[in-house]
Short mmCIF file of C-alpha atoms in Angstrom, two decimals:
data_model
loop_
_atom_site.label_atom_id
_atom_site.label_comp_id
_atom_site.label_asym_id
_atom_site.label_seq_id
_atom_site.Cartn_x
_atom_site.Cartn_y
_atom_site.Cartn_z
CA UNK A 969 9.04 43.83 -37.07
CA UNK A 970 5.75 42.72 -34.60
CA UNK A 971 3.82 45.74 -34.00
CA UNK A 972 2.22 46.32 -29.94
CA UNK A 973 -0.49 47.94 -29.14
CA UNK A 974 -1.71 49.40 -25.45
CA UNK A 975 -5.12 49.53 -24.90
CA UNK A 976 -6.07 51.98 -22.32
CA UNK A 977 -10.18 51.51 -20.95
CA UNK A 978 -12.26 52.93 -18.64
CA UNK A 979 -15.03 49.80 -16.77
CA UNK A 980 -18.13 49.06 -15.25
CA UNK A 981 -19.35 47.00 -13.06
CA UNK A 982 -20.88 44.82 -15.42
CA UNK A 983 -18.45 42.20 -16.44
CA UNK A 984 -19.99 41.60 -19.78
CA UNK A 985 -19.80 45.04 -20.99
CA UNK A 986 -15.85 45.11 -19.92
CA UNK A 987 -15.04 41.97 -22.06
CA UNK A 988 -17.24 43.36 -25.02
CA UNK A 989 -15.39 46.90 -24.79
CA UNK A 990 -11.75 44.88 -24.29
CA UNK A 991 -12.68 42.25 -27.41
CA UNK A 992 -13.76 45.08 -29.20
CA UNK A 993 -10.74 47.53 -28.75
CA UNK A 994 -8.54 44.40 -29.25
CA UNK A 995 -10.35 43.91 -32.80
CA UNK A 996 -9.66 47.80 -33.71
CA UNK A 997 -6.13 47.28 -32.78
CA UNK A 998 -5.81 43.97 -34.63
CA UNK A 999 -7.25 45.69 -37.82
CA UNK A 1000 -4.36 48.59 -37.49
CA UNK A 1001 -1.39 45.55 -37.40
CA UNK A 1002 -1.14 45.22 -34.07
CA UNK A 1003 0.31 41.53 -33.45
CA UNK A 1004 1.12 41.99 -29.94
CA UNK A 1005 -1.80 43.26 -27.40
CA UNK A 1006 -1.83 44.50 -24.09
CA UNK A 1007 -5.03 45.04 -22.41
CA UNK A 1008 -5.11 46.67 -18.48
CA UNK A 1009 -5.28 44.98 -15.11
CA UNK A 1010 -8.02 43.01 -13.57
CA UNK A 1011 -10.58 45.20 -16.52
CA UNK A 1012 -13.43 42.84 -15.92
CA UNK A 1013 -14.80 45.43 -13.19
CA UNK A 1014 -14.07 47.87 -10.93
CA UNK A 1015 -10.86 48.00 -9.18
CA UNK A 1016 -12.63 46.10 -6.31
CA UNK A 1017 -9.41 46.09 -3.79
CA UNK A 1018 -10.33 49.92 -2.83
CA UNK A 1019 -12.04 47.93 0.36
CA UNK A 1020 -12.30 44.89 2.03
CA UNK A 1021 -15.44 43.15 1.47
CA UNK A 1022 -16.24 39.04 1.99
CA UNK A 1023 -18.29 39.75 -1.34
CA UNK A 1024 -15.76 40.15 -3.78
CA UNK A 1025 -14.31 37.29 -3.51
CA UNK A 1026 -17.35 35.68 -5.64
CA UNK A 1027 -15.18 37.55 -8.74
CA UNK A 1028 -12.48 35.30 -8.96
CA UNK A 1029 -12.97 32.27 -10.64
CA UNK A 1030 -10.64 28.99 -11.75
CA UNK A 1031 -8.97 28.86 -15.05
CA UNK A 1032 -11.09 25.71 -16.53
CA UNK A 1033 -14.25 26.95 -17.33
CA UNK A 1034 -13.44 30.51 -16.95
CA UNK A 1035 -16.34 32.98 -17.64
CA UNK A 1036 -13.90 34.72 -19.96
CA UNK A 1037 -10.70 33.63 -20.81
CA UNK A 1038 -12.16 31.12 -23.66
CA UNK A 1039 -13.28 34.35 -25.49
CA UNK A 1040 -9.94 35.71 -25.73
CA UNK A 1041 -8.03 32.66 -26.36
CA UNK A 1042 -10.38 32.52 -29.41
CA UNK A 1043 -10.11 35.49 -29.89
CA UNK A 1044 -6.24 35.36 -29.97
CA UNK A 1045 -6.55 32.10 -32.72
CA UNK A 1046 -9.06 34.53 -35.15
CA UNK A 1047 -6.74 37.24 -35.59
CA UNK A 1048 -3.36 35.88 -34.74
CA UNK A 1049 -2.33 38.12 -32.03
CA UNK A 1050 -0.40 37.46 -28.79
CA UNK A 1051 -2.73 38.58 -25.29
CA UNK A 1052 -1.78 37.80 -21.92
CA UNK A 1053 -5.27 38.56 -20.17
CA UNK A 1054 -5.39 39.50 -16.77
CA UNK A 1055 -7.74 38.27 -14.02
CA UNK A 1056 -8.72 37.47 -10.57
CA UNK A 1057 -7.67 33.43 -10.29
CA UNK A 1058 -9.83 30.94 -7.81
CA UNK A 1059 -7.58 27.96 -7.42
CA UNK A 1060 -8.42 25.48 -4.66
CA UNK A 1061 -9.11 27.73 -1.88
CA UNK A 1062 -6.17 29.81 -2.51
CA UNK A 1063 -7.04 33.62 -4.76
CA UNK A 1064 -4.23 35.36 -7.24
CA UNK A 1065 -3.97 38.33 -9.13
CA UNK A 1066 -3.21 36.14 -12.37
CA UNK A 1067 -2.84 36.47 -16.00
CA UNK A 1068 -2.97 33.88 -18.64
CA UNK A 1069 -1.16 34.28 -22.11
CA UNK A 1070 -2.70 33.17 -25.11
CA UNK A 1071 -0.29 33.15 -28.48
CA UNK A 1072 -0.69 33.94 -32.31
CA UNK A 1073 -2.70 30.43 -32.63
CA UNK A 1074 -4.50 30.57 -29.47
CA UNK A 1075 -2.05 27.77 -27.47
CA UNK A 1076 -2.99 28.38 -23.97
CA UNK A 1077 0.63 29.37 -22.59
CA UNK A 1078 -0.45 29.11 -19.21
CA UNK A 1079 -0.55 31.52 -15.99
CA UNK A 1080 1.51 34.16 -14.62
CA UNK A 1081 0.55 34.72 -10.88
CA UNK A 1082 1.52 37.89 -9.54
CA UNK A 1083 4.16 37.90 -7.27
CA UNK A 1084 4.27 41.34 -5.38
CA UNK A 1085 1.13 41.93 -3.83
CA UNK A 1086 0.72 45.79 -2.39
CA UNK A 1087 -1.32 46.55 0.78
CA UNK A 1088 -2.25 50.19 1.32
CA UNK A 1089 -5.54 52.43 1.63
CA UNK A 1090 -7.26 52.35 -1.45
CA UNK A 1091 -4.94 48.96 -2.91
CA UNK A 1092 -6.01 46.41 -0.53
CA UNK A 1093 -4.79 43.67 -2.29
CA UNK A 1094 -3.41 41.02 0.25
CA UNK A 1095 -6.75 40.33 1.74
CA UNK A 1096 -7.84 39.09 -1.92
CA UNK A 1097 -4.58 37.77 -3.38
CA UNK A 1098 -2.15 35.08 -1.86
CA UNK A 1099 1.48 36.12 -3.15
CA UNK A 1100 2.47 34.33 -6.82
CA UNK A 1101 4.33 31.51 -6.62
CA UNK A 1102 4.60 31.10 -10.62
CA UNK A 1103 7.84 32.61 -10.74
CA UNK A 1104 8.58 35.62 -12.95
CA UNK A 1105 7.90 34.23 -16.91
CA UNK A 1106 9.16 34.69 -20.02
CA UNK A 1107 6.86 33.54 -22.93
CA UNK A 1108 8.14 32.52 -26.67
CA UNK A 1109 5.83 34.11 -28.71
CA UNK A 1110 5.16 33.81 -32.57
CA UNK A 1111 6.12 37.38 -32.66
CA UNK A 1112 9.19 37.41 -29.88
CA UNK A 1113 10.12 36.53 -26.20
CA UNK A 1114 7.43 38.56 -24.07
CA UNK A 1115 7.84 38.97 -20.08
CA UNK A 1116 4.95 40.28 -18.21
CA UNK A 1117 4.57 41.10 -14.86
CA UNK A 1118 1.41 42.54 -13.25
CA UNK A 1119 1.06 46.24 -11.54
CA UNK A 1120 2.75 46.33 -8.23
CA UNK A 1121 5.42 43.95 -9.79
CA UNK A 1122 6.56 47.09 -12.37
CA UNK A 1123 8.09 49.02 -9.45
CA UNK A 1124 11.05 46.11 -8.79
CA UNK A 1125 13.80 45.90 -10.66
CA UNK A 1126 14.77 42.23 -9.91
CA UNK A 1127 11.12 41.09 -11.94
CA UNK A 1128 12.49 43.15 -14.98
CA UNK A 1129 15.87 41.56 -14.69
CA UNK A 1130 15.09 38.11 -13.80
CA UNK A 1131 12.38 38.24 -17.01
CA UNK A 1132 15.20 39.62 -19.00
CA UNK A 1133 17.47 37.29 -18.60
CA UNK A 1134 15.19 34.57 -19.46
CA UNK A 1135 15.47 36.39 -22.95
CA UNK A 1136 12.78 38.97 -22.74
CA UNK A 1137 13.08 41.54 -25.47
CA UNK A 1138 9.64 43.27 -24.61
CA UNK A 1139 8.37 43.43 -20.78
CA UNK A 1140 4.78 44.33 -20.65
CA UNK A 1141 2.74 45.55 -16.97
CA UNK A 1142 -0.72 45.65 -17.34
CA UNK A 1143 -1.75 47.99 -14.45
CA UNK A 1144 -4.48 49.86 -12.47
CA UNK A 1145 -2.90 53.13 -10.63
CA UNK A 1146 -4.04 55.94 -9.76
CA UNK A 1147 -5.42 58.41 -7.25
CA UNK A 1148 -4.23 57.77 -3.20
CA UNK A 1149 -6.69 58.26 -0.62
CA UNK A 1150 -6.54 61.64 1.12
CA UNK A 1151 -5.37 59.66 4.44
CA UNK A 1152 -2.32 59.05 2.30
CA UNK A 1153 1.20 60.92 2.11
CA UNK A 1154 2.20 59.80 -1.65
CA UNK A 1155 2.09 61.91 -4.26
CA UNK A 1156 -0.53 61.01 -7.03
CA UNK A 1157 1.74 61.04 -9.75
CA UNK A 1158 2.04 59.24 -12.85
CA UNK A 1159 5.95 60.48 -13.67
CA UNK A 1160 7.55 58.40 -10.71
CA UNK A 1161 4.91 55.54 -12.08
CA UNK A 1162 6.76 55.74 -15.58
CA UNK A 1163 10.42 56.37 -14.10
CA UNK A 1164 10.45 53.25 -12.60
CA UNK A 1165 9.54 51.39 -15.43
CA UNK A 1166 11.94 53.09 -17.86
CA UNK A 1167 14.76 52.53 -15.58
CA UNK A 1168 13.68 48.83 -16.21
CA UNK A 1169 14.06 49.75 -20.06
CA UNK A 1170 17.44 50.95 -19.82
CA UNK A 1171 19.34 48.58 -17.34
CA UNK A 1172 18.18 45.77 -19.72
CA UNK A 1173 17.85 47.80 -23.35
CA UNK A 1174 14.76 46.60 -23.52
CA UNK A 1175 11.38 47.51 -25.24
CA UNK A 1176 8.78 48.24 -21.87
CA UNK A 1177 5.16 49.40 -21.98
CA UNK A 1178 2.09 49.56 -19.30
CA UNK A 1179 -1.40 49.95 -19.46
CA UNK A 1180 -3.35 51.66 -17.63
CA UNK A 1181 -7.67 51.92 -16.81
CA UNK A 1182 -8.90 55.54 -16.49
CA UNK A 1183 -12.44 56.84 -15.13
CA UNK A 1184 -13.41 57.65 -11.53
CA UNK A 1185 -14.75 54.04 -9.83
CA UNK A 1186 -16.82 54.68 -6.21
CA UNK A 1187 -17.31 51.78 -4.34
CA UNK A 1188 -19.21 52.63 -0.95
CA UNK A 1189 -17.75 55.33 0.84
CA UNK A 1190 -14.19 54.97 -1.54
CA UNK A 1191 -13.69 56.60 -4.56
CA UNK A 1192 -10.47 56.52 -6.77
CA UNK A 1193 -9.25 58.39 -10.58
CA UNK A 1194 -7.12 56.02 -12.49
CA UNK A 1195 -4.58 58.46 -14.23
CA UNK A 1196 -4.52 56.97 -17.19
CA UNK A 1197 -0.65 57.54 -18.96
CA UNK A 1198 0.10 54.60 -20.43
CA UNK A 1199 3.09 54.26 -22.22
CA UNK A 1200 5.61 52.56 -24.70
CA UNK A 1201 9.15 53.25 -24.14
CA UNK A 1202 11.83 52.08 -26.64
CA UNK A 1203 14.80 49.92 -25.34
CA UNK A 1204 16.96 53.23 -24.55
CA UNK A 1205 14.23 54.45 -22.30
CA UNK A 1206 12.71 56.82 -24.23
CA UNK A 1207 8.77 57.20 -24.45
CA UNK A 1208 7.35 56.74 -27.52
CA UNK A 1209 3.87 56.65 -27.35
CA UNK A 1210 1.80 57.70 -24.64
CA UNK A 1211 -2.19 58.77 -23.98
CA UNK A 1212 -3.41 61.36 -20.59
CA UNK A 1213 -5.51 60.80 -17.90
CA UNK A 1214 -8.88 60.68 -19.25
CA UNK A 1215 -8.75 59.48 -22.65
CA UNK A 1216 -9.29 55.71 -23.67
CA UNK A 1217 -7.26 54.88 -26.95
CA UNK A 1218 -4.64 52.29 -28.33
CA UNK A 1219 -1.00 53.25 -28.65
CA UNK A 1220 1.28 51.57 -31.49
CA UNK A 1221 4.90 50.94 -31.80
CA UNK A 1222 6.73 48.62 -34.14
CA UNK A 1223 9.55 46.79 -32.28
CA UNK A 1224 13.07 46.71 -33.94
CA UNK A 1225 14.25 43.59 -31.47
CA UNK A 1226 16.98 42.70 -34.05
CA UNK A 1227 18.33 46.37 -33.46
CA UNK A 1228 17.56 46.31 -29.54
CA UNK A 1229 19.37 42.52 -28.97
CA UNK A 1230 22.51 44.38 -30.82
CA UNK A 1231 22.51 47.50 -29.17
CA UNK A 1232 21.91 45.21 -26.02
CA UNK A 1233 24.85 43.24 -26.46
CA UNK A 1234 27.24 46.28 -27.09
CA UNK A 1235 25.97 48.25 -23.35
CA UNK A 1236 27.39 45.42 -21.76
CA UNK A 1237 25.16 45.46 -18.51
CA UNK A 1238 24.91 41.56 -19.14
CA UNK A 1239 28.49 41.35 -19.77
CA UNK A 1240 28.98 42.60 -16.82
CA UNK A 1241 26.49 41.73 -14.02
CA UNK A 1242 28.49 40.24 -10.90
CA UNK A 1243 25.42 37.90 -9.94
CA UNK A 1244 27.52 36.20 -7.17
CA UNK A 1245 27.87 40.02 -5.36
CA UNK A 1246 24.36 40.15 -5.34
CA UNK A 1247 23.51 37.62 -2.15
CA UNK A 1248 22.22 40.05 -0.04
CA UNK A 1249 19.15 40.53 -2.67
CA UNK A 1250 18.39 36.81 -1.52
CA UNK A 1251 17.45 38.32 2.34
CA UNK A 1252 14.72 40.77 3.18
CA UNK A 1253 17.48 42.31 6.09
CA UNK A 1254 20.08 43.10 3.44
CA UNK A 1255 22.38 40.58 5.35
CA UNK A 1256 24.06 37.62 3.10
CA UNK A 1257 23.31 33.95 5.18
CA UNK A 1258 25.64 31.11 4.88
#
């Protein structure tokens, strides 16, 4: 059975010291078995998106000759673990929220561009990211058929499903969530965060974890907590693993996908989907077109 681990960090601004505190938690979590590692959303700096600033835009860089990315595909070769890494993608004069997946031998699997993009005070996002036109991904691993989708994407249940049934046993979200700006109605709460994602676990009997960044990051005048509470949920829903607010660690689960295909099979919520019912999830009105 693969083992995951979730790595939940706190960041700087300096995007050396985030890479050296991700390679380094990566390495602990290696050491402990883990063959399957999930670090958080965009962790090489502050959650920059809190405002909208010309500036920031000098983050993102393309995927050849990537400040980073070779260090973790390297990485991924040395100790023979899967990581899809996330980052902030330059690609002509377009900008993504991306994430590139590296497996057990350190193939370059290529890049996952995320494909909901939220826009709200304090999560800014679509000034800096152009929507994902990757389509939702599956990847054939050494260690199992991974889906990952980014943040924002964890709240819909079609991403789950459609990376399900391109033969996901294990859907991973890296994420950065947290406090709302006072401005904002919302509640800042992590349960609703994790209820959405387990319903993904259920409806597909499916293994699901997220990780989160934690520490207060002020930029300017904004300021926002990242709650921390990431999680690994078996494929019945259930949470099996899980750190608070606050604390950086690395949670471990071994994955049983032999027992979670089977018990899959016998739900029947594949059996029995009705996919050509389901036209009005092609419209954004709810309305079916000819």
């Amino acid at each position: 059975m693969p083992k995951l681990a979730v790595i939940q960090m706190s960041m700087t601004q300096v995007l050396q010291e985030n890479v050296d505190k991700a390679v380094q938690l990566v390495r602990e979590a290696a050491s402990r078995g883990a063959q399957i590692i999930l670090l958080p959303e965009l962790f090489e700096n502050y959650y920059f998106c809190q405002l909208e600033r010309e500036d920031y835009f000098e983050l993102a860089h393309p995927v050849e000759n990537h400040p980073f990315l070779n260090t973790f595909q390297e990485l991924a070769k040395e100790l023979e673990v899967v990581l899809p890494v996330s980052f902030f993608e330059k690609a002509g004069q377009a900008h993504y929220n991306s994430l590139a997946v590296f497996d057990a031998d350190g193939t370059f699997m290529g890049v996952y561009r995320k494909s909901h993009i939220p826009d709200g005070p304090g999560y800014e996002e679509k000034y800096y990211f152009n929507p994902g036109e990757t389509g939702f991904k599956t990847w054939q691993t050494r260690y199992g058929n991974v889906g990952v989708g980014i943040c924002w994407d964890q709240w819909y249940p079609e991403c789950a499903r459609i990376m399900s049934l391109l033969g996901a046993d294990l859907l991973l979200y890296p994420t950065a969530i947290g406090s709302e700006p006072a401005e904002v109605a919302s509640p800042n709460s992590h349960h609703m965060w994790q209820r959405a994602m387990l319903g993904h676990a259920v409806s597909n009997s499916t293994y699901v974890a997220a990780a989160n960044r934690i520490g207060t990051e002020k930029i300017e005048h904004a300021e926002a907590t990242f709650y921390g509470h990431s999680f690994i949920s078996d494929y019945t829903g259930e949470i099996q693993q899980e750190l608070p607010e606050g604390q950086e660690g690395i949670l471990y689960l071994d994955l049983d996908f032999k027992e979670a295909r089977k018990f899959r099979a016998g739900m029947g919520f594949f059996r029995d989907r009705r996919p050509q019912l389901y036209g009005p999830l092609l419209t954004l009105d709810g309305k079916t077109r000819q």
